[in-house]
Amino acid sequence: MQTSPAHAAHHDDREIETLEEFDAVVPARGTLAGFRVQAVDLTDRTRELLATDTAGAVFLGCPMRENAAKKIRADGALVFPPVPNLPFDPYRGLLYSPDELFDGLEKGYEQTPDALAYAWFQRTKADGDIYASMLRSVHDDAVSDALDELLRGTRVVGVMGGHAMARGTREYTGAARLGRELARAGLTVATGGGPGAMEAANLGAYAAPFEDAMLDEACAILSEAPSFTPSISDWARAAFEVRARWPRGGHSVGIPTWFYGHEPPNAFASHIAKYFANATREDGLLARSTAGVVFLPGAAGTVQEIFDNATPNYYESRGEPTPMVLVNRVHWTEKLPTWPLLQALARERSMEARIALVDRIEDAGEALKRLTP
């Protein structure tokens, strides 16, 4: 998977999303006409802006000096200025990192950009203000664009499961080992980006480049703060302790939402696509899991994801059905009998050869391989 400096090659070559890209494009092209510049601080690039043609360009949330803004408007460029007093950037060009969302954690989770964005969402979602809803929509579109650029050309496998799975349990370690196995097989692991089973799978992908023993040691450190309740701060600090001890882990993606405020993002996904709109997030996560999805035991949210995934497989609306592996026979046949319904739906359709139920999490990777055409 690419990280930001290399990702210039992945997107439309008229998009500029970092200062490095800006500094490379201006001398090489000699023009910014028709370009899209997203959330780049151009305060110290006044000379370049005054000397370069910007006709038809669009500047989204780029801080710049007034004389530069005046000149590029006169060129016929559109300038959307940064929005003041907002705890997030609606025009962002790249996905979030855990360090960005948890910045200021030492002062307590409540002070982090993640918590402040959630508080803003809570304040504005009920008042029906068109301006706030527009900002949320622009933000979520920008996140989707960055996610598509990041994942282009990669084989993505989704790992779904509930937030209730506690650190230090056999299930958590199993989910982490699954994430590691999938990452080592060259797949990009994508989860709902929250705690529990989601964190475990992202942790496994993070652990993929290290010796096997690292994952057991990491799980032992994390088990000191088993859940994000009562303290998100303690829960998150344990994760950053693991990351500090084993820096530069493997890449994976988390796709969480501010819609569920009780659910913070986990710090092991290297790239976090966080949304305000949960429907956009759910559909985007499943649509991008092109190499299949593993469903670990969960409650209503995971059941919803199973059928959100089954529907396009049933109608083949996204092409060939993708593999679906459900883990834990008792959970999916007795506790929440989802498997019989999925089997009935799949009968005599091409998705029938793409679904499997396994009892043990250790068998999920093998099942996924078996179902992959």
Short mmCIF file of C-alpha atoms in Angstrom, two decimals:
data_model
loop_
_atom_site.label_atom_id
_atom_site.label_comp_id
_atom_site.label_asym_id
_atom_site.label_seq_id
_atom_site.Cartn_x
_atom_site.Cartn_y
_atom_site.Cartn_z
CA MET A 1 0.00 0.00 0.00
CA GLN A 2 1.15 3.50 -0.77
CA THR A 3 1.54 6.23 1.80
CA SER A 4 1.16 9.90 1.04
CA PRO A 5 4.45 10.89 -0.73
CA ALA A 6 4.20 8.04 -3.20
CA HIS A 7 0.51 8.39 -3.75
CA ALA A 8 0.89 11.25 -6.25
CA ALA A 9 1.15 8.61 -8.93
CA HIS A 10 -2.20 7.16 -7.88
CA HIS A 11 -4.52 10.08 -8.49
CA ASP A 12 -5.54 12.43 -11.24
CA ASP A 13 -2.33 14.26 -12.13
CA ARG A 14 -4.17 17.59 -11.94
CA GLU A 15 -4.75 17.17 -8.20
CA ILE A 16 -2.29 18.64 -5.72
CA GLU A 17 -2.69 17.45 -2.13
CA THR A 18 0.67 18.20 -0.48
CA LEU A 19 3.21 21.04 -0.50
CA GLU A 20 5.75 18.59 -1.99
CA GLU A 21 3.45 18.00 -4.96
CA PHE A 22 2.92 21.76 -5.38
CA ASP A 23 6.70 22.37 -5.37
CA ALA A 24 7.21 19.60 -7.95
CA VAL A 25 4.37 20.65 -10.30
CA VAL A 26 4.95 24.41 -10.56
CA PRO A 27 8.49 24.30 -12.04
CA ALA A 28 7.79 21.13 -14.06
CA ARG A 29 4.51 22.30 -15.68
CA GLY A 30 4.97 26.06 -15.47
CA THR A 31 1.22 26.41 -14.98
CA LEU A 32 -1.55 25.64 -12.51
CA ALA A 33 -4.33 26.24 -15.03
CA GLY A 34 -7.12 23.72 -14.49
CA PHE A 35 -5.49 22.19 -11.41
CA ARG A 36 -7.26 21.25 -8.15
CA VAL A 37 -5.31 22.18 -5.02
CA GLN A 38 -6.69 20.62 -1.84
CA ALA A 39 -5.94 21.73 1.73
CA VAL A 40 -2.34 22.81 1.06
CA ASP A 41 -0.93 25.71 3.12
CA LEU A 42 0.28 28.19 0.47
CA THR A 43 1.03 31.06 2.84
CA ASP A 44 4.74 30.88 1.91
CA ARG A 45 4.16 30.34 -1.83
CA THR A 46 2.97 33.87 -2.71
CA ARG A 47 5.80 34.43 -5.22
CA GLU A 48 4.92 31.24 -7.12
CA LEU A 49 1.18 32.02 -7.11
CA LEU A 50 1.75 35.57 -8.41
CA ALA A 51 4.01 34.30 -11.21
CA THR A 52 1.95 31.27 -12.35
CA ASP A 53 -1.17 31.07 -14.53
CA THR A 54 -4.06 29.70 -12.44
CA ALA A 55 -6.93 30.10 -14.94
CA GLY A 56 -9.70 27.58 -14.23
CA ALA A 57 -7.94 26.23 -11.14
CA VAL A 58 -9.81 25.45 -7.91
CA PHE A 59 -8.22 26.03 -4.49
CA LEU A 60 -10.05 24.14 -1.73
CA GLY A 61 -9.26 25.25 1.81
CA CYS A 62 -5.72 26.49 1.05
CA PRO A 63 -4.48 29.23 3.41
CA MET A 64 -2.78 31.99 1.34
CA ARG A 65 -1.96 35.69 1.51
CA GLU A 66 -4.65 38.16 0.40
CA ASN A 67 -2.65 39.54 -2.58
CA ALA A 68 -2.17 35.98 -3.90
CA ALA A 69 -5.88 35.17 -3.46
CA LYS A 70 -6.83 38.41 -5.26
CA LYS A 71 -4.53 37.64 -8.22
CA ILE A 72 -5.70 34.06 -8.71
CA ARG A 73 -9.35 35.14 -8.51
CA ALA A 74 -8.55 37.67 -11.25
CA ASP A 75 -7.07 34.77 -13.30
CA GLY A 76 -10.48 33.10 -13.14
CA ALA A 77 -9.64 30.56 -10.41
CA LEU A 78 -12.16 29.56 -7.74
CA VAL A 79 -10.99 30.01 -4.15
CA PHE A 80 -12.81 28.20 -1.32
CA PRO A 81 -11.13 29.65 1.78
CA PRO A 82 -10.44 27.56 4.90
CA VAL A 83 -13.43 27.43 7.25
CA PRO A 84 -12.54 29.08 10.59
CA ASN A 85 -13.15 27.48 14.01
CA LEU A 86 -13.83 24.01 12.63
CA PRO A 87 -12.24 20.99 14.38
CA PHE A 88 -11.71 19.20 11.02
CA ASP A 89 -10.74 20.18 7.48
CA PRO A 90 -13.65 19.54 5.06
CA TYR A 91 -11.34 19.81 2.04
CA ARG A 92 -8.65 17.39 3.24
CA GLY A 93 -6.66 15.68 0.49
CA LEU A 94 -5.40 12.67 2.46
CA LEU A 95 -6.83 10.15 4.92
CA TYR A 96 -6.35 10.60 8.67
CA SER A 97 -3.53 9.00 10.62
CA PRO A 98 -3.92 7.78 14.22
CA ASP A 99 -1.43 10.47 15.35
CA GLU A 100 -3.59 13.17 13.78
CA LEU A 101 -6.90 12.01 15.30
CA PHE A 102 -5.37 11.40 18.75
CA ASP A 103 -3.22 14.55 18.82
CA GLY A 104 -3.18 15.94 22.38
CA LEU A 105 -4.08 12.58 23.97
CA GLU A 106 -1.68 13.35 26.84
CA LYS A 107 -4.22 16.00 27.97
CA GLY A 108 -7.04 13.46 27.78
CA TYR A 109 -9.09 12.05 24.89
CA GLU A 110 -11.67 14.87 25.21
CA GLN A 111 -9.06 17.32 23.86
CA THR A 112 -8.22 15.32 20.69
CA PRO A 113 -9.36 16.30 17.18
CA ASP A 114 -11.39 13.06 17.09
CA ALA A 115 -13.39 14.01 20.20
CA LEU A 116 -13.76 17.66 19.13
CA ALA A 117 -15.10 16.66 15.70
CA TYR A 118 -17.64 14.38 17.38
CA ALA A 119 -18.71 17.18 19.75
CA TRP A 120 -19.16 19.53 16.74
CA PHE A 121 -21.24 16.84 14.99
CA GLN A 122 -23.47 16.42 18.07
CA ARG A 123 -24.02 20.19 18.26
CA THR A 124 -24.83 20.67 14.57
CA LYS A 125 -26.64 17.52 13.43
CA ALA A 126 -29.91 18.38 15.13
CA ASP A 127 -30.24 22.04 14.12
CA GLY A 128 -30.90 21.42 10.41
CA ASP A 129 -28.35 24.04 9.33
CA ILE A 130 -27.63 23.61 5.59
CA TYR A 131 -24.12 25.02 6.07
CA ALA A 132 -23.12 22.36 8.63
CA SER A 133 -24.63 19.54 6.57
CA MET A 134 -22.81 20.82 3.47
CA LEU A 135 -19.49 20.83 5.37
CA ARG A 136 -20.10 17.23 6.48
CA SER A 137 -20.90 16.17 2.91
CA VAL A 138 -17.83 17.89 1.45
CA HIS A 139 -15.66 16.28 4.13
CA ASP A 140 -17.06 12.78 3.49
CA ASP A 141 -16.62 13.15 -0.28
CA ALA A 142 -13.02 14.26 0.22
CA VAL A 143 -12.41 11.21 2.44
CA SER A 144 -13.92 8.85 -0.18
CA ASP A 145 -11.72 10.40 -2.86
CA ALA A 146 -8.59 9.91 -0.72
CA LEU A 147 -9.62 6.33 0.09
CA ASP A 148 -10.07 5.44 -3.60
CA GLU A 149 -6.66 6.89 -4.40
CA LEU A 150 -5.03 4.90 -1.63
CA LEU A 151 -6.63 1.55 -2.49
CA ARG A 152 -6.34 1.70 -6.28
CA GLY A 153 -4.74 -1.51 -7.51
CA THR A 154 -4.74 -3.26 -4.10
CA ARG A 155 -6.61 -6.42 -3.07
CA VAL A 156 -8.71 -5.50 -0.05
CA VAL A 157 -10.21 -7.97 2.40
CA GLY A 158 -12.71 -6.71 4.96
CA VAL A 159 -12.77 -8.02 8.52
CA MET A 160 -16.06 -7.22 10.26
CA GLY A 161 -16.94 -7.77 13.89
CA GLY A 162 -18.25 -6.07 17.00
CA HIS A 163 -16.66 -3.46 19.26
CA ALA A 164 -17.42 -5.53 22.39
CA MET A 165 -14.56 -8.04 21.93
CA ALA A 166 -12.18 -7.31 24.84
CA ARG A 167 -8.40 -7.16 24.65
CA GLY A 168 -6.73 -10.05 26.46
CA THR A 169 -9.34 -12.61 25.33
CA ARG A 170 -8.69 -15.66 23.15
CA GLU A 171 -11.07 -14.20 20.54
CA TYR A 172 -9.13 -10.93 20.35
CA THR A 173 -5.81 -12.74 19.87
CA GLY A 174 -7.43 -14.95 17.21
CA ALA A 175 -8.74 -11.92 15.30
CA ALA A 176 -5.28 -10.31 15.49
CA ARG A 177 -3.62 -13.46 14.12
CA LEU A 178 -6.15 -13.50 11.27
CA GLY A 179 -5.28 -9.87 10.41
CA ARG A 180 -1.58 -10.79 10.41
CA GLU A 181 -2.14 -13.85 8.21
CA LEU A 182 -4.14 -11.83 5.64
CA ALA A 183 -1.56 -9.00 5.58
CA ARG A 184 1.30 -11.47 5.14
CA ALA A 185 -0.59 -12.99 2.19
CA GLY A 186 -0.33 -9.60 0.46
CA LEU A 187 -3.89 -8.46 1.13
CA THR A 188 -4.85 -5.04 2.47
CA VAL A 189 -6.91 -5.48 5.65
CA ALA A 190 -9.86 -3.07 6.00
CA THR A 191 -12.07 -2.89 9.09
CA GLY A 192 -14.76 -0.63 10.53
CA GLY A 193 -11.86 1.09 12.29
CA GLY A 194 -13.24 0.91 15.83
CA PRO A 195 -12.35 -1.07 18.98
CA GLY A 196 -12.81 -4.81 19.64
CA ALA A 197 -12.63 -7.20 16.68
CA MET A 198 -11.86 -4.27 14.36
CA GLU A 199 -8.86 -3.15 16.40
CA ALA A 200 -7.61 -6.73 16.66
CA ALA A 201 -7.55 -7.19 12.86
CA ASN A 202 -5.80 -3.83 12.33
CA LEU A 203 -3.30 -4.77 15.06
CA GLY A 204 -2.58 -8.05 13.26
CA ALA A 205 -1.82 -6.21 10.03
CA TYR A 206 0.40 -3.80 11.98
CA ALA A 207 2.27 -6.82 13.44
CA ALA A 208 2.79 -8.51 10.05
CA PRO A 209 6.41 -7.30 9.42
CA PHE A 210 7.63 -8.30 12.91
CA GLU A 211 8.61 -11.65 14.48
CA ASP A 212 5.61 -13.72 15.62
CA ALA A 213 6.40 -13.13 19.31
CA MET A 214 5.74 -9.39 18.92
CA LEU A 215 1.98 -9.94 18.59
CA ASP A 216 1.76 -11.93 21.84
CA GLU A 217 3.77 -9.26 23.68
CA ALA A 218 1.58 -6.50 22.20
CA CYS A 219 -1.61 -8.32 23.26
CA ALA A 220 -0.22 -8.61 26.81
CA ILE A 221 0.45 -4.83 26.96
CA LEU A 222 -3.02 -4.04 25.58
CA SER A 223 -4.77 -6.37 28.02
CA GLU A 224 -3.93 -3.89 30.82
CA ALA A 225 -6.69 -1.66 29.34
CA PRO A 226 -9.15 -4.30 28.07
CA SER A 227 -11.90 -1.95 26.85
CA PHE A 228 -12.45 1.64 25.74
CA THR A 229 -14.88 1.96 28.67
CA PRO A 230 -14.59 3.48 31.24
CA SER A 231 -11.57 5.41 29.85
CA ILE A 232 -10.93 5.98 26.15
CA SER A 233 -7.71 7.80 27.15
CA ASP A 234 -6.25 4.73 28.93
CA TRP A 235 -7.39 2.44 26.12
CA ALA A 236 -5.76 4.62 23.44
CA ARG A 237 -2.55 5.20 25.43
CA ALA A 238 -1.96 1.43 25.66
CA ALA A 239 -2.15 1.24 21.85
CA PHE A 240 0.31 4.11 21.41
CA GLU A 241 2.65 2.37 23.87
CA VAL A 242 2.67 -0.67 21.56
CA ARG A 243 3.27 1.54 18.53
CA ALA A 244 6.15 3.36 20.26
CA ARG A 245 7.77 0.07 21.18
CA TRP A 246 7.41 -1.39 17.66
CA PRO A 247 7.36 1.59 15.29
CA ARG A 248 6.72 1.38 11.54
CA GLY A 249 4.28 -1.52 11.55
CA GLY A 250 2.37 -2.86 8.55
CA HIS A 251 -0.31 -0.92 6.70
CA SER A 252 -4.06 -1.42 6.95
CA VAL A 253 -7.21 0.68 6.68
CA GLY A 254 -9.83 1.64 9.27
CA ILE A 255 -13.16 3.08 8.14
CA PRO A 256 -14.94 4.36 11.27
CA THR A 257 -17.67 6.94 11.80
CA TRP A 258 -18.53 9.81 14.15
CA PHE A 259 -22.13 8.62 13.93
CA TYR A 260 -21.39 6.21 16.81
CA GLY A 261 -19.77 8.61 19.25
CA HIS A 262 -19.22 5.94 21.85
CA GLU A 263 -16.79 4.23 19.49
CA PRO A 264 -13.33 5.81 19.11
CA PRO A 265 -11.08 4.85 16.17
CA ASN A 266 -8.29 2.38 16.86
CA ALA A 267 -4.64 3.42 16.58
CA PHE A 268 -3.39 0.40 14.56
CA ALA A 269 -4.93 1.24 11.18
CA SER A 270 -2.23 3.23 9.37
CA HIS A 271 -4.86 5.03 7.27
CA ILE A 272 -8.20 6.08 8.74
CA ALA A 273 -11.15 7.11 6.55
CA LYS A 274 -13.49 8.58 9.16
CA TYR A 275 -16.97 9.64 8.07
CA PHE A 276 -19.86 11.64 9.48
CA ALA A 277 -22.46 9.69 7.46
CA ASN A 278 -22.62 6.07 8.60
CA ALA A 279 -24.50 4.89 5.48
CA THR A 280 -21.70 6.20 3.22
CA ARG A 281 -19.14 4.55 5.48
CA GLU A 282 -20.90 1.13 5.59
CA ASP A 283 -21.46 0.93 1.86
CA GLY A 284 -17.95 2.22 1.08
CA LEU A 285 -16.27 -0.30 3.35
CA LEU A 286 -18.06 -3.28 1.82
CA ALA A 287 -17.83 -2.04 -1.78
CA ARG A 288 -14.05 -1.67 -1.43
CA SER A 289 -13.55 -5.16 0.06
CA THR A 290 -12.95 -6.60 -3.40
CA ALA A 291 -11.10 -9.72 -2.16
CA GLY A 292 -13.91 -10.77 0.20
CA VAL A 293 -15.08 -10.23 3.77
CA VAL A 294 -14.62 -12.22 6.99
CA PHE A 295 -17.45 -11.76 9.51
CA LEU A 296 -16.47 -12.36 13.13
CA PRO A 297 -19.16 -12.69 15.83
CA GLY A 298 -20.99 -9.41 16.32
CA ALA A 299 -24.47 -8.05 16.99
CA ALA A 300 -26.88 -5.89 14.95
CA GLY A 301 -24.16 -3.91 13.14
CA THR A 302 -22.41 -7.07 11.90
CA VAL A 303 -25.72 -8.70 10.86
CA GLN A 304 -26.50 -5.56 8.86
CA GLU A 305 -23.07 -5.74 7.19
CA ILE A 306 -23.58 -9.40 6.23
CA PHE A 307 -26.75 -8.57 4.30
CA ASP A 308 -25.40 -5.26 2.96
CA ASN A 309 -22.67 -7.45 1.45
CA ALA A 310 -24.98 -10.30 0.40
CA THR A 311 -27.34 -8.05 -1.60
CA PRO A 312 -24.89 -6.96 -4.37
CA ASN A 313 -23.54 -10.55 -4.42
CA TYR A 314 -27.10 -11.85 -4.91
CA TYR A 315 -27.88 -9.44 -7.74
CA GLU A 316 -24.28 -9.34 -9.02
CA SER A 317 -24.66 -5.57 -9.19
CA ARG A 318 -20.91 -5.13 -8.57
CA GLY A 319 -19.94 -7.96 -10.92
CA GLU A 320 -18.73 -11.38 -9.74
CA PRO A 321 -19.85 -12.23 -6.18
CA THR A 322 -17.03 -11.80 -3.63
CA PRO A 323 -16.17 -14.35 -0.91
CA MET A 324 -18.01 -14.20 2.43
CA VAL A 325 -16.68 -16.18 5.39
CA LEU A 326 -18.69 -16.32 8.65
CA VAL A 327 -16.77 -17.37 11.75
CA ASN A 328 -18.28 -19.26 14.72
CA ARG A 329 -20.97 -21.83 13.91
CA VAL A 330 -22.94 -21.51 17.17
CA HIS A 331 -23.06 -17.71 16.90
CA TRP A 332 -24.31 -17.58 13.31
CA THR A 333 -26.63 -20.63 13.39
CA GLU A 334 -28.13 -20.50 16.91
CA LYS A 335 -27.50 -17.21 18.69
CA LEU A 336 -28.18 -15.03 15.60
CA PRO A 337 -29.24 -17.52 12.88
CA THR A 338 -27.92 -15.52 9.96
CA TRP A 339 -26.20 -18.40 8.16
CA PRO A 340 -29.38 -20.38 7.22
CA LEU A 341 -30.86 -17.25 5.64
CA LEU A 342 -27.63 -16.48 3.76
CA GLN A 343 -27.53 -20.09 2.49
CA ALA A 344 -31.16 -19.90 1.38
CA LEU A 345 -30.50 -16.65 -0.50
CA ALA A 346 -27.42 -18.11 -2.20
CA ARG A 347 -29.05 -21.35 -3.32
CA GLU A 348 -28.63 -22.02 -7.06
CA ARG A 349 -26.97 -18.64 -7.63
CA SER A 350 -23.33 -17.99 -8.42
CA MET A 351 -22.80 -16.60 -4.90
CA GLU A 352 -23.42 -20.11 -3.51
CA ALA A 353 -19.81 -21.03 -4.30
CA ARG A 354 -18.57 -17.88 -2.53
CA ILE A 355 -19.95 -18.35 1.00
CA ALA A 356 -18.56 -20.42 3.88
CA LEU A 357 -19.16 -20.95 7.59
CA VAL A 358 -16.17 -21.99 9.71
CA ASP A 359 -16.09 -22.78 13.39
CA ARG A 360 -12.63 -21.50 14.25
CA ILE A 361 -11.06 -18.18 13.38
CA GLU A 362 -7.88 -20.09 12.49
CA ASP A 363 -9.75 -21.58 9.50
CA ALA A 364 -10.98 -18.25 8.09
CA GLY A 365 -7.89 -17.48 6.00
CA GLU A 366 -7.93 -20.92 4.37
CA ALA A 367 -11.67 -20.64 3.64
CA LEU A 368 -11.16 -17.24 2.02
CA LYS A 369 -8.45 -18.70 -0.22
CA ARG A 370 -10.70 -21.63 -1.16
CA LEU A 371 -13.56 -19.31 -2.17
CA THR A 372 -11.37 -16.97 -4.22
CA PRO A 373 -11.82 -17.71 -7.94
#
